[in-house]
Coordinates of C-alpha atoms in Angstrom, one line a residue:
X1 CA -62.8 -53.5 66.3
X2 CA -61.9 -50.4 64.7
X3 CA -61.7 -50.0 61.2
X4 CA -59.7 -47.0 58.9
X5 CA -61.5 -46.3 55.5
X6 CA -59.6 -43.8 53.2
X7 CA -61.6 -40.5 53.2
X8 CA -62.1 -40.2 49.3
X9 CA -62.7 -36.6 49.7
X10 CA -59.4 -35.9 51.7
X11 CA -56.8 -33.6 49.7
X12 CA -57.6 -35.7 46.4
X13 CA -56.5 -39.0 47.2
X14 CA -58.2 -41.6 45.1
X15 CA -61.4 -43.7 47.0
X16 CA -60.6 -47.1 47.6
X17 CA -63.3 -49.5 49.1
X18 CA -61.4 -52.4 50.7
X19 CA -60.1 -52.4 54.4
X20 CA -56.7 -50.6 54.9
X21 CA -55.1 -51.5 58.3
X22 CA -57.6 -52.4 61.4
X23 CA -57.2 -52.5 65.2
X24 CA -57.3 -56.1 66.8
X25 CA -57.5 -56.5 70.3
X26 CA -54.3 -57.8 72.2
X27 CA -54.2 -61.4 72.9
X28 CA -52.6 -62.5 76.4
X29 CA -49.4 -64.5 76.1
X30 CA -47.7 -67.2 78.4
X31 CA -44.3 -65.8 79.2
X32 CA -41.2 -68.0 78.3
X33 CA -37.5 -68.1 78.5
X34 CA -35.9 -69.4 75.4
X35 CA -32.6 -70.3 75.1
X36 CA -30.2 -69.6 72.1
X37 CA -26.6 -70.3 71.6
X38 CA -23.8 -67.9 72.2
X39 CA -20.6 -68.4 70.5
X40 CA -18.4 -66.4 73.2
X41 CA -19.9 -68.5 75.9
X42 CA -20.5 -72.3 76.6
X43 CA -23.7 -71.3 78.7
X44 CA -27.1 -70.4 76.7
X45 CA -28.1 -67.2 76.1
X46 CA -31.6 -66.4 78.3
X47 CA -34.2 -64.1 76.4
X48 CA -37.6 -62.9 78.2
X49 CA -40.4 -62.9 76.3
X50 CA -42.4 -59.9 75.8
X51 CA -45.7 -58.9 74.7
X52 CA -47.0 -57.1 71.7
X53 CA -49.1 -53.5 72.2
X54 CA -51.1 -53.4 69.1
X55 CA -51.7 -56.2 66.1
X56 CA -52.8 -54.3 62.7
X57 CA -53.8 -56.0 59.5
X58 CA -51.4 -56.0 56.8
X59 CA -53.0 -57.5 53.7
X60 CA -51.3 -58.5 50.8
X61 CA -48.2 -58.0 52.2
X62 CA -45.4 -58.6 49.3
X63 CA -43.5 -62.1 50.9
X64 CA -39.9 -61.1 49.3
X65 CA -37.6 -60.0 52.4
X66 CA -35.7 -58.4 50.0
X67 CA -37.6 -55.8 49.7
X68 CA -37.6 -52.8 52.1
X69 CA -41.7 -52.2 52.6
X70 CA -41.8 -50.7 56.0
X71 CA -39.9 -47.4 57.4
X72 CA -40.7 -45.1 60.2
X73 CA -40.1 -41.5 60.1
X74 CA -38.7 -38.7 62.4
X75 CA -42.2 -37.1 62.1
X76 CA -43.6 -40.3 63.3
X77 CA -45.3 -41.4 60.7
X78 CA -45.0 -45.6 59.5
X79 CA -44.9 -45.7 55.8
X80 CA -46.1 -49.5 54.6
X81 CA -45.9 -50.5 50.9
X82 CA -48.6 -53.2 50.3
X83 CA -48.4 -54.6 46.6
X84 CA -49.1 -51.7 44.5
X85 CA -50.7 -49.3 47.5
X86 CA -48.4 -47.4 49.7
X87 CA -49.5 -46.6 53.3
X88 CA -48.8 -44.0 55.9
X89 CA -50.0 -44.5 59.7
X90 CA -49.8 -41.6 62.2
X91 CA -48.2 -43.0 65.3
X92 CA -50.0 -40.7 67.4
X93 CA -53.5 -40.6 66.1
X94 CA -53.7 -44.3 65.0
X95 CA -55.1 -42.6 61.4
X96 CA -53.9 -44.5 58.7
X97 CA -54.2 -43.0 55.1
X98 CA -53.5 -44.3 51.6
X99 CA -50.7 -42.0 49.8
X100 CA -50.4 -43.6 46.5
X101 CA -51.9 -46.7 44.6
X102 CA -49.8 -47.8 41.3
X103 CA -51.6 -48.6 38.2
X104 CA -48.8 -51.2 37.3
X105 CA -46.4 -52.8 39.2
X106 CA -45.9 -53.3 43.2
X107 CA -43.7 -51.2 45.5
X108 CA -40.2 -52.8 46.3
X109 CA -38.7 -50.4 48.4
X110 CA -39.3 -47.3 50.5
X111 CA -37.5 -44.8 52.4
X112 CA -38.2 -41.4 54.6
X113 CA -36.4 -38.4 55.6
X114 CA -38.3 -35.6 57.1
X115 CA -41.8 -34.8 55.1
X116 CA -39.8 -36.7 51.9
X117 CA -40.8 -40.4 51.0
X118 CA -39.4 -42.4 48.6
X119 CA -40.3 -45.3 46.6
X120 CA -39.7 -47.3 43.9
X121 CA -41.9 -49.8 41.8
X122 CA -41.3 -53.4 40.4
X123 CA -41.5 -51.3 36.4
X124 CA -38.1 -50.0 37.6
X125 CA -39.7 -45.9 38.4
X126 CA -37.8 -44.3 41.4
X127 CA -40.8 -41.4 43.1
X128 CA -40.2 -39.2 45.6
X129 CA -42.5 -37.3 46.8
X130 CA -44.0 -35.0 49.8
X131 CA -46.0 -37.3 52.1
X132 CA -47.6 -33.9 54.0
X133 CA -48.8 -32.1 50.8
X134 CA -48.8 -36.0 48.9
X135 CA -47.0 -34.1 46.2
X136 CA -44.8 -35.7 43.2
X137 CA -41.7 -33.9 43.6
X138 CA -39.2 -36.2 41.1
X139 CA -39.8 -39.1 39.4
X140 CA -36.5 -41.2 37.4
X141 CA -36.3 -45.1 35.5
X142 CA -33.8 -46.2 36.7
X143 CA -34.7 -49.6 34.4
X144 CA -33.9 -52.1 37.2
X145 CA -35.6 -53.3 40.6
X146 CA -34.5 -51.6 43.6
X147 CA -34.8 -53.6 46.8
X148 CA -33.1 -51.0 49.5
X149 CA -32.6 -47.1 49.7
X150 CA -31.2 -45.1 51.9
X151 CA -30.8 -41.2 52.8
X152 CA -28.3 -38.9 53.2
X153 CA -29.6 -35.0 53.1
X154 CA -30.3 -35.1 49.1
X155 CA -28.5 -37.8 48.7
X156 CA -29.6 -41.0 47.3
X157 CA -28.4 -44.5 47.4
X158 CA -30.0 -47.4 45.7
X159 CA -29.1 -50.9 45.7
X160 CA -30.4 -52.8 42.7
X161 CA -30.9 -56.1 41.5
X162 CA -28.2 -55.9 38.2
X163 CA -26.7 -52.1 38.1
X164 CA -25.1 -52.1 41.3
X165 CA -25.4 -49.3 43.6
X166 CA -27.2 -46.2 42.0
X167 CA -26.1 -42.7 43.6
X168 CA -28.5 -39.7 43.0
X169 CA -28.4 -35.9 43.9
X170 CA -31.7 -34.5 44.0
X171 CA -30.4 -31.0 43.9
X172 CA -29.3 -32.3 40.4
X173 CA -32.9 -33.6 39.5
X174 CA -31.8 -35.9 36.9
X175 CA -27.6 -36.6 37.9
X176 CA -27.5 -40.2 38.5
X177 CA -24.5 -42.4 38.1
X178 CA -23.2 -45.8 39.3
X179 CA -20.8 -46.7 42.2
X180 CA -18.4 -49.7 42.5
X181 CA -18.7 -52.5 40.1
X182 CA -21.1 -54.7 42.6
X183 CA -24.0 -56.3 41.0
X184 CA -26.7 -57.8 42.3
X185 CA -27.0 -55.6 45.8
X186 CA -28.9 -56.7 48.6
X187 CA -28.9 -53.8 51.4
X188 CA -27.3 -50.2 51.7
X189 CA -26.3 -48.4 55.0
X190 CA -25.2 -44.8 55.4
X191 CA -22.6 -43.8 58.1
X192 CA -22.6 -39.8 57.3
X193 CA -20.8 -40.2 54.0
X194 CA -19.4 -43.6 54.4
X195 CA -21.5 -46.4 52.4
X196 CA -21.9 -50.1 52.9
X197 CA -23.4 -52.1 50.6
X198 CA -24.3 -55.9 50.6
X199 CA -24.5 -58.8 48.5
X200 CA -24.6 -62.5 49.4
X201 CA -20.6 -62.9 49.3
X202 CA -19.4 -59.2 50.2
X203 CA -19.3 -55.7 51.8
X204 CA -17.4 -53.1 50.0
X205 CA -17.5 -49.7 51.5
X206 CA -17.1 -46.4 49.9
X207 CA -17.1 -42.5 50.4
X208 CA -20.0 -41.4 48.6
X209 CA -17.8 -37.9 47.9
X210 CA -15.4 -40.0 45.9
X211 CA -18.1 -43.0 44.9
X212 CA -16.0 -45.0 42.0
X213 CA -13.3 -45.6 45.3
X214 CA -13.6 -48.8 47.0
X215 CA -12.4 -47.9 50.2
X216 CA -12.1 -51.6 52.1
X217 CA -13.8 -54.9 51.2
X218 CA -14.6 -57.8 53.4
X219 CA -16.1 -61.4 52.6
X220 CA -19.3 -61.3 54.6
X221 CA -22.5 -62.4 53.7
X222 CA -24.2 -58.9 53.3
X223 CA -28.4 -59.4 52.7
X224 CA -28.8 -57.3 56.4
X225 CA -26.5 -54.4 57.3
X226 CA -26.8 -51.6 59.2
X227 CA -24.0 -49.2 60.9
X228 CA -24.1 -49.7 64.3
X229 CA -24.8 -46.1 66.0
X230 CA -23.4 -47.4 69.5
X231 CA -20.2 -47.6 68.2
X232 CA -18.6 -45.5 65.8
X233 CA -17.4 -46.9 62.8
X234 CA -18.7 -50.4 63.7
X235 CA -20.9 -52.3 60.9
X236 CA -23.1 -54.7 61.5
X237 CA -24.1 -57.7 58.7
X238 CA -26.0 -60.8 58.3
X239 CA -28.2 -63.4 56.2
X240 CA -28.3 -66.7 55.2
X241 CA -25.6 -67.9 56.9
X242 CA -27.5 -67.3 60.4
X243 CA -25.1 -65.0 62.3
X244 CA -24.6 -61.5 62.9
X245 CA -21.2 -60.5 62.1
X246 CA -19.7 -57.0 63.9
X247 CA -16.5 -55.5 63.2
X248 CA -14.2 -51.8 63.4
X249 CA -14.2 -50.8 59.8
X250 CA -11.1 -48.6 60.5
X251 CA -9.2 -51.1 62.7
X252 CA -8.3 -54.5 62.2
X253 CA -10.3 -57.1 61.1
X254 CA -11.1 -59.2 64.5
X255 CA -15.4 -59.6 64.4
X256 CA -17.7 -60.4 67.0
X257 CA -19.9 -63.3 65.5
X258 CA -23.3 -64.2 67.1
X259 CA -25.3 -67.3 65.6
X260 CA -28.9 -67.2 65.4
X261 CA -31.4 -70.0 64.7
X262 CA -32.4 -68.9 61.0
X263 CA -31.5 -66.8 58.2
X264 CA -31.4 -63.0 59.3
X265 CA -33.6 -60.3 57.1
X266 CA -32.7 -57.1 58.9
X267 CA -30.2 -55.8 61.5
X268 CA -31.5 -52.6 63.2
X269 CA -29.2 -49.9 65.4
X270 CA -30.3 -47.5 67.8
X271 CA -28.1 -45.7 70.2
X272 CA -28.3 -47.8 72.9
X273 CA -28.8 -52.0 71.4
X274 CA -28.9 -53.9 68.5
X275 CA -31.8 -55.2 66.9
X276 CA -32.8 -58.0 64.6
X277 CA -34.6 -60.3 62.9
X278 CA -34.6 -64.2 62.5
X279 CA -37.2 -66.4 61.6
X280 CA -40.5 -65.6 62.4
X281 CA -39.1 -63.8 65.6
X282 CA -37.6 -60.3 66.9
X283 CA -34.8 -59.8 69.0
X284 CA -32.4 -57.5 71.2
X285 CA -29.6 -58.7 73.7
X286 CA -32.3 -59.8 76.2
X287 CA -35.9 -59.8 75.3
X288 CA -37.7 -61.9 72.0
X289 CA -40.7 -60.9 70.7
X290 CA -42.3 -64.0 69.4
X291 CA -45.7 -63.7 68.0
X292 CA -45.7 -63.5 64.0
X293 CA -46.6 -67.0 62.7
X294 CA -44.3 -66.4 59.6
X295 CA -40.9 -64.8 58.7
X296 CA -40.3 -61.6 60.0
X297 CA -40.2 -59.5 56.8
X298 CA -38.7 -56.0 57.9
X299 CA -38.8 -54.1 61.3
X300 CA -38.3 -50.2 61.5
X301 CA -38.3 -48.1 65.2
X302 CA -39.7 -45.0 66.7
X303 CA -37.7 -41.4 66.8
X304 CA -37.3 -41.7 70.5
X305 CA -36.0 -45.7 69.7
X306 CA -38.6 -46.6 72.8
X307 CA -41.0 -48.6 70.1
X308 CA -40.5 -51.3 67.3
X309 CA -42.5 -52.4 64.3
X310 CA -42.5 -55.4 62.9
X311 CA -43.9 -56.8 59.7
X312 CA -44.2 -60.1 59.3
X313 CA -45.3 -62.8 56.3
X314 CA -48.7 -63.7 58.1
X315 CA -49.9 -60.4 57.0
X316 CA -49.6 -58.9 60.4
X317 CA -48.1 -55.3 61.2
X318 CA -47.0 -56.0 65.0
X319 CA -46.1 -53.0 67.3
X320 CA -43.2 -53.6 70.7
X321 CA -42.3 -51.4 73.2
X322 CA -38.7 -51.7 73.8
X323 CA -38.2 -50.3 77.3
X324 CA -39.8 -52.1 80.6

């Protein structure tokens, strides 16, 4: 076993003494075909089982699947937010480093672009900063819990718990304002400048250029959403009600529905399939990854869209290769 320690001395990062992420050797799996329900078909869907490449540690792992804890970069770098410490693993080296530990509070959400991360805390702080130099950059209260954010160049889009969707413009430092009149928001999803946000009875979608226009609204249960990148203008949502809803924002409304076996916590995109999350397992049109003995809180995927991460409630960071 191979254990990470935080290196105390290492660009003034504070010294912490408890384990951070460790290395556990791979445990050999039985393969199975499970079956699952497809609406558009009487016969059963057939899904291969895979194996995982690498189980790390994930202590203290916050239980909420509201919150976003767990993104992957473009410089390949997994960022992990663990209760009041936030974590960031080099994919490549395997080196896992501690970038910030809170005095008060836990993380809630996180999100990367480039060398820029972030984060914001259960005290209602929104922190960005440079994860390469690990330099505070901005800091703003926004006075309310922010469970998702996303990116778009210095743009900003929070979805909180009672203000509704927060838009800020770091080039303005301090510029924030609200969008829409939604409350109680669950997920966010940039398409270029085109916003979807999600609550647990609707998706309204904006133009972030105009943001107090509500462009279209639809009565879908919102708590996972992402844009699906294999098809323009196609969003993708889910939750509670156990399917997976996809439909043409800018044609008629005439969805694709697939049911799943439990409540879904995130819908994921790349450019060539659809990923998501159910229960305490993974999936994609044809394979499962079953091994988390808990929910599956959050799953993020690699630059090249060739690897997944998944964190589960057991505590367990779970790494998937997605081609054969």
């Amino acid at each position: 076993m191979k254990n990470y320690y935080l290196n105390s001395s290492e660009r003034g990062i504070k010294k912490v003494n408890n384990l951070l992420l460790y290395d556990q050797p791979e445990t050999v799996y039985g393969q199975l075909l499970l079956n699952q329900t497809n609406p558009t078909s009487k016969n059963k869907k057939q899904f291969k089982e895979i194996q995982p490449l690498k189980l790390l540690d994930a202590p203290n792992v916050t239980q909420n699947s509201e919150y976003q804890l767990l993104d992957w970069s473009s410089q390949e770098i997994i960022f992990l937010g663990l209760k009041e410490n936030l974590f960031a693993r080099n994919f490549k080296t395997g080196i896992t480093q501690l970038l910030t530990q809170l005095e008060d509070g836990i993380l809630t959400s996180l999100c990367s672009q480039g060398e820029l991360i972030v984060y914001s805390t259960s005290n209602g702080d929104l922190i960005v900063i440079d994860s390469d130099q690990k330099q505070l950059l901005q800091s703003y209260q926004l006075n309310d819990i922010t469970r998702m954010i996303c990116f778009n160049d210095c743009i900003l889009c929070c979805a909180t718990v009672n203000n509704g969707i927060l838009y800020i413009d770091l080039r303005q430092n301090k510029y924030i304002y609200r969008i829409g009149t939604m409350v109680d928001i669950y997920s966010v999803s940039l398409n270029d400048n085109i916003l979807a946000a999600g609550s647990p009875n609707k998706v309204c979608i904006y133009d972030i250029r105009k943001p107090q226009i509500l462009i279209a609204q639809y009565n879908q249960d919102g708590r996972a959403l992402t844009w699906d990148k294999r098809k323009q203008n196609y969003l993708c949502a889910g939750g509670l009600d156990q399917t997976i809803t996809i439909w043409n924002t800018e044609g008629e409304y005439n969805p694709h529905r697939l049911s799943v076996d439990y409540a879904i916590t995130q819908i994921v995109s790349t450019n060539t399939q659809l990923l998501y999350c159910a229960g305490n397992k993974c999936y994609n049109s044809n394979i499962i990854m079953n091994r988390h003995q808990d929910k599956v809180l959050r799953i993020a995927t690699s630059t090249d869209q060739t690897q997944l991460c998944s964190l589960g409630a057991d505590e367990l960071l779970i790494f998937w290769s997605l081609v054969n």
